[in-house]
Coordinates of C-alpha atoms in Angstrom, one line a residue:
Chain A
M23 CA -0.2 -0.4 -0.1
S24 CA 1.3 3.1 -1.6
D25 CA -0.6 5.7 0.2
V26 CA -1.6 6.3 3.8
V27 CA -4.4 3.8 4.9
P28 CA -8.5 5.4 4.7
G29 CA -10.6 5.4 7.5
R30 CA -9.5 6.0 11.2
H31 CA -7.8 4.1 13.7
W32 CA -7.6 3.8 17.1
L33 CA -6.8 1.5 20.2
A34 CA -8.9 0.7 22.8
G35 CA -9.8 -1.9 25.6
D36 CA -11.2 -4.4 23.5
G37 CA -8.9 -4.3 20.6
L38 CA -8.2 -2.1 17.5
H39 CA -11.1 -0.3 16.5
V40 CA -11.2 1.0 12.2
D41 CA -13.7 3.5 11.4
T42 CA -14.4 3.4 7.6
R43 CA -17.8 5.3 8.0
G44 CA -18.7 8.2 4.9
L45 CA -16.0 6.0 2.8
E46 CA -16.5 5.5 -1.2
P47 CA -16.1 1.5 -1.9
P48 CA -13.6 -0.2 -1.9
D49 CA -11.9 2.0 0.7
P50 CA -13.8 0.2 4.1
M51 CA -12.9 -3.2 2.5
V52 CA -8.9 -1.9 1.7
A53 CA -9.4 -0.4 5.2
V54 CA -9.8 -3.3 7.0
L55 CA -7.8 -5.6 5.2
W56 CA -5.1 -3.5 5.0
H57 CA -4.6 -3.5 9.4
L58 CA -5.5 -8.0 9.2
E59 CA -2.1 -8.3 7.1
Q60 CA -0.3 -5.9 9.4
P61 CA 2.3 -8.3 11.6
G62 CA 1.2 -9.7 14.6
Q63 CA -2.4 -9.0 13.9
N64 CA -4.6 -10.8 16.2
G65 CA -7.8 -9.6 16.8
P66 CA -10.1 -8.8 17.8
V67 CA -10.6 -5.5 15.3
I68 CA -14.1 -3.4 15.4
V69 CA -14.8 -2.3 12.0
H70 CA -17.9 0.4 12.2
L71 CA -18.9 1.1 8.6
D72 CA -22.1 2.5 7.6
R73 CA -23.0 0.0 4.7
N74 CA -22.9 -3.7 4.9
P75 CA -19.9 -4.9 3.3
V76 CA -21.4 -7.6 1.6
H77 CA -17.9 -8.2 -0.5
L78 CA -15.8 -8.3 2.4
F79 CA -17.5 -11.3 3.6
P80 CA -15.2 -13.4 0.8
E81 CA -11.8 -11.6 1.9
L82 CA -12.4 -12.6 5.2
V83 CA -13.0 -16.4 4.7
E84 CA -10.7 -16.4 2.3
R85 CA -8.0 -15.0 4.7
G86 CA -9.6 -17.7 7.9
W87 CA -11.4 -14.4 9.5
L88 CA -14.4 -15.4 12.0
Y89 CA -16.8 -11.9 11.9
R90 CA -19.3 -11.3 13.8
V91 CA -22.3 -9.0 12.5
T92 CA -23.5 -6.3 15.0
P93 CA -26.3 -4.0 13.7
E94 CA -26.8 -0.1 14.3
A95 CA -28.7 2.5 14.0
E96 CA -29.8 3.3 10.2
G97 CA -28.4 1.2 8.1
A98 CA -24.8 0.9 10.2
L99 CA -23.3 -2.4 11.3
T100 CA -19.9 -3.5 13.2
L101 CA -18.0 -6.0 12.7
T102 CA -16.0 -7.9 15.3
L103 CA -13.0 -9.9 13.7
L104 CA -10.6 -12.4 15.0
P105 CA -8.4 -15.3 13.6
A106 CA -10.5 -18.6 12.8
P107 CA -8.7 -20.7 15.2
K108 CA -5.9 -22.7 13.9
D109 CA -6.8 -26.6 12.4
P110 CA -4.9 -29.4 14.5
A111 CA -4.8 -31.8 11.6
Chain B
M6 CA -17.6 -16.1 17.5
S7 CA -19.2 -17.4 15.0
S8 CA -20.8 -16.3 11.6
T9 CA -24.1 -16.1 12.1
G10 CA -24.4 -13.3 11.4
F11 CA -23.4 -13.6 7.9
L12 CA -24.5 -11.4 5.5
G13 CA -27.4 -9.9 7.8
G14 CA -29.2 -6.8 6.9
A15 CA -27.2 -7.5 3.9
K16 CA -29.9 -9.8 2.5
D17 CA -31.8 -6.3 1.6
R18 CA -29.7 -5.7 -0.8
L19 CA -28.4 -8.9 -2.3
L20 CA -30.6 -10.7 -5.1
P21 CA -31.1 -14.8 -4.8
V22 CA -27.8 -16.0 -6.2
S23 CA -30.4 -17.3 -8.9
V24 CA -31.2 -14.3 -10.5
P25 CA -27.3 -13.1 -11.2
F26 CA -26.5 -16.4 -12.2
R27 CA -29.2 -17.4 -14.7
F28 CA -27.7 -14.3 -16.8
F29 CA -24.0 -15.8 -16.3
L30 CA -24.9 -18.5 -17.7
G31 CA -26.9 -17.4 -20.2
A32 CA -23.8 -15.7 -21.0
V33 CA -21.7 -18.8 -20.7
L34 CA -23.9 -20.4 -23.3
F35 CA -24.4 -17.8 -26.0
H36 CA -20.7 -17.4 -25.8
L37 CA -19.9 -21.3 -26.7
A38 CA -22.7 -20.6 -29.9
A39 CA -21.1 -17.3 -30.6
W40 CA -17.8 -19.3 -31.3
A41 CA -19.5 -22.4 -32.9
V42 CA -21.1 -20.3 -35.4
L43 CA -18.2 -17.9 -36.9
F44 CA -16.4 -21.8 -36.6
G45 CA -19.3 -22.9 -39.3
A46 CA -19.1 -19.7 -41.4
A47 CA -15.5 -18.7 -40.9
D48 CA -15.5 -18.2 -44.8
W49 CA -18.2 -15.1 -44.3
L50 CA -16.1 -13.5 -42.2
A51 CA -12.8 -11.4 -43.3
G52 CA -15.2 -9.9 -46.0
H53 CA -17.8 -9.3 -43.8
V54 CA -19.4 -5.5 -44.2
G55 CA -23.1 -5.9 -42.3
G56 CA -26.1 -8.1 -43.8
P57 CA -28.0 -10.8 -42.7
G58 CA -26.0 -14.2 -42.4
P59 CA -24.1 -16.2 -39.7
I60 CA -21.2 -13.3 -39.2
L61 CA -24.3 -10.9 -37.5
A62 CA -25.8 -13.8 -36.1
A63 CA -22.5 -14.5 -34.8
I64 CA -21.7 -10.9 -33.2
H65 CA -25.2 -10.9 -32.0
L66 CA -24.5 -13.7 -30.2
A67 CA -21.7 -11.8 -28.8
T68 CA -23.0 -8.5 -27.4
L69 CA -26.4 -9.6 -26.6
G70 CA -25.9 -13.1 -26.0
V71 CA -22.2 -12.7 -24.1
F72 CA -22.2 -8.7 -23.1
A73 CA -25.4 -7.7 -22.3
M74 CA -26.2 -11.0 -20.4
T75 CA -23.2 -10.2 -18.0
A76 CA -23.6 -6.6 -18.1
I77 CA -27.6 -7.2 -17.0
G78 CA -26.7 -10.0 -14.3
A79 CA -23.9 -8.2 -13.1
S80 CA -25.9 -4.7 -12.2
Y81 CA -28.6 -6.3 -10.9
Q82 CA -26.5 -8.2 -8.3
L83 CA -23.5 -4.9 -8.4
L84 CA -25.8 -1.8 -8.4
P85 CA -27.7 -1.7 -5.5
V86 CA -24.7 -3.0 -2.9
A87 CA -22.9 0.0 -4.7
T88 CA -25.9 2.5 -4.6
R89 CA -27.1 1.4 -1.1
R90 CA -30.8 1.2 -3.0
P91 CA -32.3 -2.5 -3.0
L92 CA -34.1 -3.1 -6.6
A93 CA -37.7 -2.6 -6.3
R94 CA -38.2 -5.8 -6.8
D95 CA -36.9 -9.0 -7.6
W96 CA -39.4 -10.6 -10.2
P97 CA -39.2 -7.8 -13.4
T98 CA -35.4 -8.9 -12.9
K99 CA -36.8 -12.7 -13.9
V100 CA -39.2 -11.1 -16.3
S101 CA -36.3 -9.4 -18.5
F102 CA -34.3 -12.9 -18.7
W103 CA -37.2 -14.5 -20.1
L104 CA -37.9 -11.9 -22.9
L105 CA -34.1 -11.6 -23.5
A106 CA -32.8 -15.3 -23.5
P107 CA -35.5 -16.2 -25.6
G108 CA -35.6 -12.8 -27.3
I109 CA -31.7 -13.4 -28.6
C110 CA -32.3 -17.0 -29.9
I111 CA -35.0 -15.6 -32.2
L112 CA -32.9 -13.0 -33.6
T113 CA -30.1 -14.5 -33.9
W114 CA -31.9 -17.4 -35.8
G115 CA -33.4 -15.2 -37.8
M116 CA -30.5 -13.1 -38.9
Y117 CA -28.3 -16.3 -39.5
A118 CA -31.0 -17.7 -42.1
A119 CA -31.9 -13.9 -43.3
E120 CA -36.3 -14.9 -41.6
I121 CA -37.0 -11.2 -41.5
A122 CA -40.2 -11.7 -39.0
A123 CA -37.8 -14.3 -36.9
M124 CA -35.6 -11.0 -37.0
Q125 CA -38.3 -8.5 -35.9
T126 CA -40.4 -10.8 -33.3
G127 CA -36.7 -11.5 -32.0
A128 CA -35.8 -7.6 -32.0
V129 CA -38.9 -6.9 -30.7
L130 CA -38.6 -9.4 -27.4
V131 CA -35.0 -8.5 -26.8
C132 CA -36.2 -5.0 -26.4
A133 CA -38.6 -5.1 -24.2
G134 CA -35.8 -6.7 -22.5
L135 CA -33.9 -4.1 -22.3
V136 CA -36.4 -1.9 -21.5
V137 CA -37.1 -3.9 -18.6
F138 CA -33.7 -3.5 -17.2
A139 CA -33.4 0.2 -18.0
V140 CA -36.0 0.8 -16.3
L141 CA -35.2 -1.4 -12.6
T142 CA -31.8 0.4 -13.5
A143 CA -32.9 4.3 -13.5
D144 CA -34.8 3.4 -10.7
N145 CA -31.5 2.1 -9.0
L146 CA -29.3 5.0 -9.9
R147 CA -32.4 7.8 -9.5
R148 CA -32.4 6.6 -5.7
A149 CA -28.6 6.3 -5.3
G150 CA -26.4 7.0 -2.1
S151 CA -23.5 6.8 -3.1
V152 CA -21.0 6.2 -6.4
A153 CA -22.6 8.9 -7.9
L154 CA -19.6 8.5 -10.3
V155 CA -20.3 4.9 -11.4
A156 CA -24.2 6.0 -11.2
S157 CA -23.5 9.0 -13.9
H158 CA -21.8 6.1 -16.2
G159 CA -24.9 4.4 -15.8
W160 CA -26.8 6.8 -17.2
G161 CA -24.8 7.4 -19.8
A162 CA -24.9 3.4 -20.8
L163 CA -28.8 3.9 -20.3
A164 CA -28.9 6.9 -23.3
A165 CA -26.8 4.3 -25.0
L166 CA -29.2 1.8 -24.9
I167 CA -31.5 3.6 -26.0
A168 CA -29.4 5.5 -28.6
F169 CA -28.4 2.1 -30.1
A170 CA -31.7 0.1 -29.9
V171 CA -33.6 2.4 -31.7
P172 CA -31.4 2.3 -34.6
G173 CA -30.9 -1.5 -34.1
L174 CA -34.8 -1.7 -34.7
L175 CA -34.8 0.4 -37.7
L176 CA -32.7 -1.8 -39.3
V177 CA -34.3 -5.4 -38.7
W178 CA -37.3 -3.6 -39.9
D179 CA -34.9 -2.6 -42.9
F180 CA -34.4 -5.6 -44.3
G181 CA -37.5 -6.3 -44.8
A182 CA -38.7 -2.7 -46.2
G183 CA -35.3 -0.7 -47.4
F184 CA -36.3 2.3 -46.4
L185 CA -33.2 3.6 -45.0
D186 CA -31.2 5.8 -47.4
D187 CA -27.5 4.3 -45.6
H188 CA -28.4 1.0 -44.0
S189 CA -24.4 0.6 -43.4
G190 CA -23.9 3.8 -41.7
L191 CA -26.7 3.6 -39.4
A192 CA -25.1 0.3 -38.4
A193 CA -22.0 1.5 -37.6
V194 CA -24.0 4.1 -35.1
H195 CA -25.5 1.2 -33.7
M196 CA -22.3 -0.8 -33.4
V197 CA -20.3 2.1 -31.8
L198 CA -22.8 2.9 -29.7
A199 CA -23.6 -0.5 -28.4
A200 CA -20.3 -1.5 -27.8
Y201 CA -18.4 1.6 -26.8
G202 CA -21.5 3.3 -25.8
F203 CA -23.6 0.5 -23.5
M204 CA -21.4 -1.7 -22.8
G205 CA -18.4 0.7 -22.6
L206 CA -19.6 3.0 -20.1
L207 CA -20.6 0.1 -18.0
A208 CA -17.1 -1.0 -18.7
L209 CA -15.6 2.1 -17.5
G210 CA -18.0 3.0 -14.5
F211 CA -17.7 -0.4 -13.1
S212 CA -13.8 -0.8 -13.5
L213 CA -13.7 2.7 -11.4
V214 CA -14.7 0.0 -8.5
L215 CA -14.3 -3.8 -9.7
V216 CA -10.8 -3.0 -10.3
P217 CA -9.9 -1.2 -7.4
M218 CA -11.9 -3.6 -5.2
F219 CA -10.2 -7.2 -7.1
A220 CA -6.6 -5.4 -6.9
L221 CA -7.0 -3.7 -3.1
S222 CA -6.7 -0.4 -4.2
R223 CA -7.7 2.3 -3.3
S224 CA -10.8 4.3 -4.5
L225 CA -9.6 5.7 -7.2
P226 CA -9.7 10.3 -8.2
Q227 CA -13.2 11.7 -9.3
R228 CA -11.2 14.4 -11.6
P229 CA -10.0 11.5 -13.9
G230 CA -13.5 9.3 -13.8
Q231 CA -15.5 12.8 -14.6
T232 CA -12.7 13.2 -17.6
Q233 CA -13.6 9.8 -18.6
L234 CA -17.0 10.2 -18.8
V235 CA -17.7 13.3 -20.1
L236 CA -15.0 12.7 -23.1
A237 CA -16.5 9.8 -23.7
G238 CA -20.0 10.8 -23.9
L239 CA -18.5 13.5 -26.2
A240 CA -17.0 11.1 -28.6
L241 CA -20.5 8.9 -28.9
T242 CA -22.4 12.4 -29.5
G243 CA -19.8 13.2 -32.0
F244 CA -19.7 9.9 -34.1
G245 CA -23.5 10.1 -33.9
L246 CA -23.9 14.0 -35.4
G247 CA -21.1 12.9 -37.7
W248 CA -23.2 10.8 -39.6
L249 CA -26.2 12.4 -39.0
T250 CA -24.9 15.7 -40.6
G251 CA -22.0 14.0 -43.1
I252 CA -19.0 16.5 -41.5
P253 CA -16.2 14.4 -41.3
A254 CA -14.3 16.8 -39.0
L255 CA -17.2 16.0 -36.5
T256 CA -16.0 12.2 -36.9
W257 CA -12.6 13.1 -36.3
A258 CA -13.0 15.2 -33.4
A259 CA -15.2 11.9 -31.8
L260 CA -12.0 9.7 -32.3
V261 CA -9.6 12.3 -31.0
A262 CA -12.0 12.3 -27.5
G263 CA -12.6 8.9 -27.6
A264 CA -8.6 8.7 -27.5
G265 CA -8.8 10.5 -24.9
A266 CA -11.3 9.2 -22.8
I267 CA -9.6 5.6 -23.3
G268 CA -6.4 7.9 -21.7
A269 CA -8.4 8.6 -19.1
Y270 CA -9.7 5.5 -17.9
L271 CA -5.9 3.5 -18.6
W272 CA -4.7 6.0 -16.4
L273 CA -7.0 5.0 -14.0
M274 CA -6.4 1.5 -14.5
R275 CA -2.2 2.3 -13.4
T276 CA -2.9 4.4 -10.6
A277 CA -5.2 1.3 -8.9
M278 CA -2.0 -1.6 -10.4
A279 CA 0.3 0.8 -8.8
R280 CA -1.1 1.1 -5.4
R281 CA -2.3 -2.1 -5.1
M282 CA -2.6 -4.8 -2.1
R283 CA -2.6 -7.5 -3.8
K284 CA 0.4 -8.4 -5.9
R285 CA -0.8 -11.8 -7.0
L286 CA -3.5 -10.8 -9.3
G287 CA -4.1 -14.5 -10.8
L288 CA -5.3 -15.4 -14.4
S289 CA -8.3 -13.1 -14.2
F290 CA -6.2 -10.2 -14.7
V291 CA -4.1 -11.3 -17.3
L292 CA -7.4 -10.9 -19.8
I293 CA -8.1 -8.0 -17.9
R294 CA -4.5 -5.8 -18.6
A295 CA -4.8 -8.0 -21.9
S296 CA -8.6 -6.0 -22.4
W297 CA -7.0 -2.5 -21.5
A298 CA -4.9 -2.6 -24.6
L299 CA -6.7 -4.2 -27.4
L300 CA -9.5 -1.2 -26.5
A301 CA -7.3 1.2 -27.2
F302 CA -5.9 -0.8 -30.4
S303 CA -9.5 -0.8 -31.2
L304 CA -9.8 3.1 -31.8
I305 CA -6.8 3.0 -33.6
L306 CA -8.0 0.6 -35.9
G307 CA -11.1 2.5 -36.3
A308 CA -9.2 5.9 -37.0
A309 CA -7.6 3.6 -39.6
V310 CA -11.2 2.3 -41.1
V311 CA -12.0 6.1 -41.0
T312 CA -9.2 7.5 -43.1
G313 CA -9.7 4.2 -45.2
L314 CA -6.0 3.3 -44.6
P315 CA -4.9 0.2 -47.1
I316 CA -5.2 -2.0 -43.9
P317 CA -6.6 -5.2 -45.6
N318 CA -10.7 -5.9 -44.1
A319 CA -10.0 -3.4 -41.7
P320 CA -13.8 -3.4 -41.1
A321 CA -14.2 -7.0 -39.9
L322 CA -10.8 -6.5 -38.2
F323 CA -12.2 -2.9 -36.1
G324 CA -15.5 -5.4 -35.6
F325 CA -13.0 -8.0 -34.6
V326 CA -10.6 -6.5 -32.1
L327 CA -13.6 -4.4 -30.4
L328 CA -16.0 -6.9 -29.6
A329 CA -14.0 -10.6 -29.7
G330 CA -10.6 -8.5 -28.5
W331 CA -11.7 -5.9 -25.8
L332 CA -15.0 -6.7 -24.7
L333 CA -15.1 -10.5 -24.8
T334 CA -11.5 -10.4 -23.0
F335 CA -12.5 -7.9 -20.4
L336 CA -15.7 -9.7 -19.2
T337 CA -14.3 -13.2 -19.2
G338 CA -12.0 -11.2 -17.0
I339 CA -14.4 -10.0 -14.7
L340 CA -17.1 -12.9 -14.5
Q341 CA -14.2 -16.1 -13.4
R342 CA -13.8 -13.5 -10.7
I343 CA -17.5 -12.4 -10.3
M344 CA -18.8 -16.1 -9.9
P345 CA -16.8 -17.4 -7.1
F346 CA -16.9 -14.3 -5.6
L347 CA -21.1 -13.6 -5.7
A348 CA -21.4 -17.4 -5.3
S349 CA -19.4 -17.1 -1.7
M350 CA -21.9 -14.7 -0.8
H351 CA -24.6 -17.2 -0.8
A352 CA -22.3 -20.4 -0.2
A353 CA -22.9 -21.3 4.1
G354 CA -21.9 -24.7 4.9
A355 CA -22.9 -27.1 7.6
S356 CA -20.3 -24.9 9.8
G357 CA -22.3 -20.9 9.4
L358 CA -19.2 -20.2 7.7
P359 CA -18.8 -19.4 4.0
A360 CA -17.0 -21.1 1.7
S361 CA -13.9 -19.3 0.1
P362 CA -14.1 -17.7 -3.2
S363 CA -10.7 -19.9 -3.8
S364 CA -12.4 -23.2 -3.1
L365 CA -15.3 -22.7 -5.9
T366 CA -12.5 -21.7 -8.5
A367 CA -11.1 -24.2 -10.9
E368 CA -8.0 -23.6 -12.2
M369 CA -7.4 -25.6 -15.0
P370 CA -10.5 -24.8 -17.4
L371 CA -9.6 -21.0 -16.3
K372 CA -5.8 -21.8 -17.7
I373 CA -7.6 -23.2 -21.2
H374 CA -9.8 -20.7 -21.5
A375 CA -7.2 -17.9 -21.6
F376 CA -4.9 -20.0 -23.7
C377 CA -7.5 -20.7 -26.4
H378 CA -9.3 -17.3 -26.2
F379 CA -5.7 -15.5 -26.7
G380 CA -4.9 -18.0 -29.7
A381 CA -8.6 -17.7 -31.1
L382 CA -7.9 -13.7 -31.0
A383 CA -4.9 -13.7 -32.4
V384 CA -5.3 -16.4 -35.0
C385 CA -8.6 -15.2 -36.2
S386 CA -6.9 -11.4 -36.9
A387 CA -4.3 -13.0 -39.0
G388 CA -7.0 -15.3 -40.6
I389 CA -9.2 -11.6 -41.5
V390 CA -5.5 -9.6 -42.8
L391 CA -4.7 -12.4 -44.7
D392 CA -8.3 -13.7 -46.2
Q393 CA -7.8 -17.0 -45.2
T394 CA -10.8 -18.5 -44.6
L395 CA -8.8 -21.9 -43.0
L396 CA -7.5 -19.4 -40.1
V397 CA -10.1 -18.0 -39.3
R398 CA -12.1 -21.6 -38.5
L399 CA -8.7 -22.8 -36.8
G400 CA -9.6 -19.7 -34.3
A401 CA -12.9 -19.8 -34.1
G402 CA -11.8 -23.6 -33.4
L403 CA -9.9 -22.7 -30.4
G404 CA -12.5 -19.8 -29.4
V405 CA -15.0 -23.1 -29.0
L406 CA -12.7 -25.1 -27.0
G407 CA -12.1 -21.8 -25.0
A408 CA -15.7 -22.0 -24.3
L409 CA -16.0 -25.2 -23.5
A410 CA -13.6 -24.5 -20.9
F411 CA -15.7 -21.8 -19.5
A412 CA -18.5 -23.7 -19.1
G413 CA -17.1 -25.9 -17.3
F414 CA -15.5 -23.7 -14.9
A415 CA -19.4 -22.0 -14.6
L416 CA -20.9 -25.1 -14.0
N417 CA -18.3 -26.1 -11.5
V418 CA -19.1 -23.0 -9.7
L419 CA -23.0 -23.8 -9.3
W420 CA -22.2 -27.7 -9.2
Q421 CA -19.8 -26.9 -6.1
L422 CA -22.4 -24.0 -4.2
K423 CA -25.4 -26.7 -5.0
A424 CA -23.4 -29.3 -3.0
I425 CA -22.0 -26.7 0.0
R426 CA -26.2 -25.7 0.3
A427 CA -26.5 -29.4 0.2
G428 CA -24.9 -29.6 2.8
A429 CA -26.1 -27.2 5.3

């Protein structure tokens, strides 16, 4: 990524928060995946969105991240992301 | 942590998987039919300058069957997500399919066999299907809450749809009644407005979101996107007015504006590539990148046709590079990305987790398709320039093999989706 990552982010007690509200697609997806790909990122990552990121979900699955969707007011939602447990096999 | 919320709240914008996939599967079958008809009619291609027959049928199997079906299926699925406004209703999407699919079959059969009544019946059905699509899309764009630039391209594409469909109907009726003074001139306007106008503006508009999304690149700057739209609009308008008024300067101005639009588009695509997070873009982007070069090449050939440069069979070569070169290459590249992607969003298995797009993608058929597709482009082009039927037939044969492989890929996506859902 040659430019600064889109959106805002901050660390809190419950994990890394990424705020993508107000961004045009595909910036929300790019912002989330950029944070997930940072070395040592093990979550939780809490993502604040103003649209349902339907195209993000396949990318999360591809990268082995689990997510929980929490609907908020006026179509907004929060995603809570954690890496999927490694398969012992 | 669970994924029980998967797509929760998104179902309002995510259509049933059968809606886009019926269009995509239609496109896959018409893709095969287009190359097969060209294979059978190889001796007609090099000298083709219009008129009913197998080449006109093959052209419309590609343009309406592959390009329009793909664009409409993708628009129904992607626009509501991008604009954040669901389609008002699902059932009209099915109506548009059931008008378009039989309409394309009847129209192209009529063109193949030079049956006027079949052409007229098919043309009316196709136009009715396009009207349903236009109304649904216009309603969605009217309510668009974001992506204003993509929506503007959508409006431009809808205007081009009207501008190519009306001449299309006139041309079909003229085959029977012969009332047009300049049938071939109007046919050229019809093709340019359909290919560069309707399909082109959809391709340019969707590229602003899809290419950065697939490459994982930041959203593209607005100003060059606005420039490409304005220049493309000027080019299409200038070309149409040039034909209407017979003023060559307007045609030349259209070519210059078209070159500017393509330049802005290629700059945007290069920007997306330069800023991308995903380093390995895969086979789909080999096709997509090649299509960008072929888009520019098609305009150079178009200019060569306008100036009358001594390129053998230049009109046929221009049409082939424009349709099979740019649009077919671009759309098969996009389709092989969005089919597994969309299927993944609908494929929650017994674990509750959706399948990954890569697990739904069969690589080997796509490699065979890419090899055969590029071979078909090169060999058919050589056949057109050298006026060699054998080369055109060999190229079209490669196209058939590529289309079969692509159909194998598409059926595998559906098979996997069905198996995952059955196990859920």
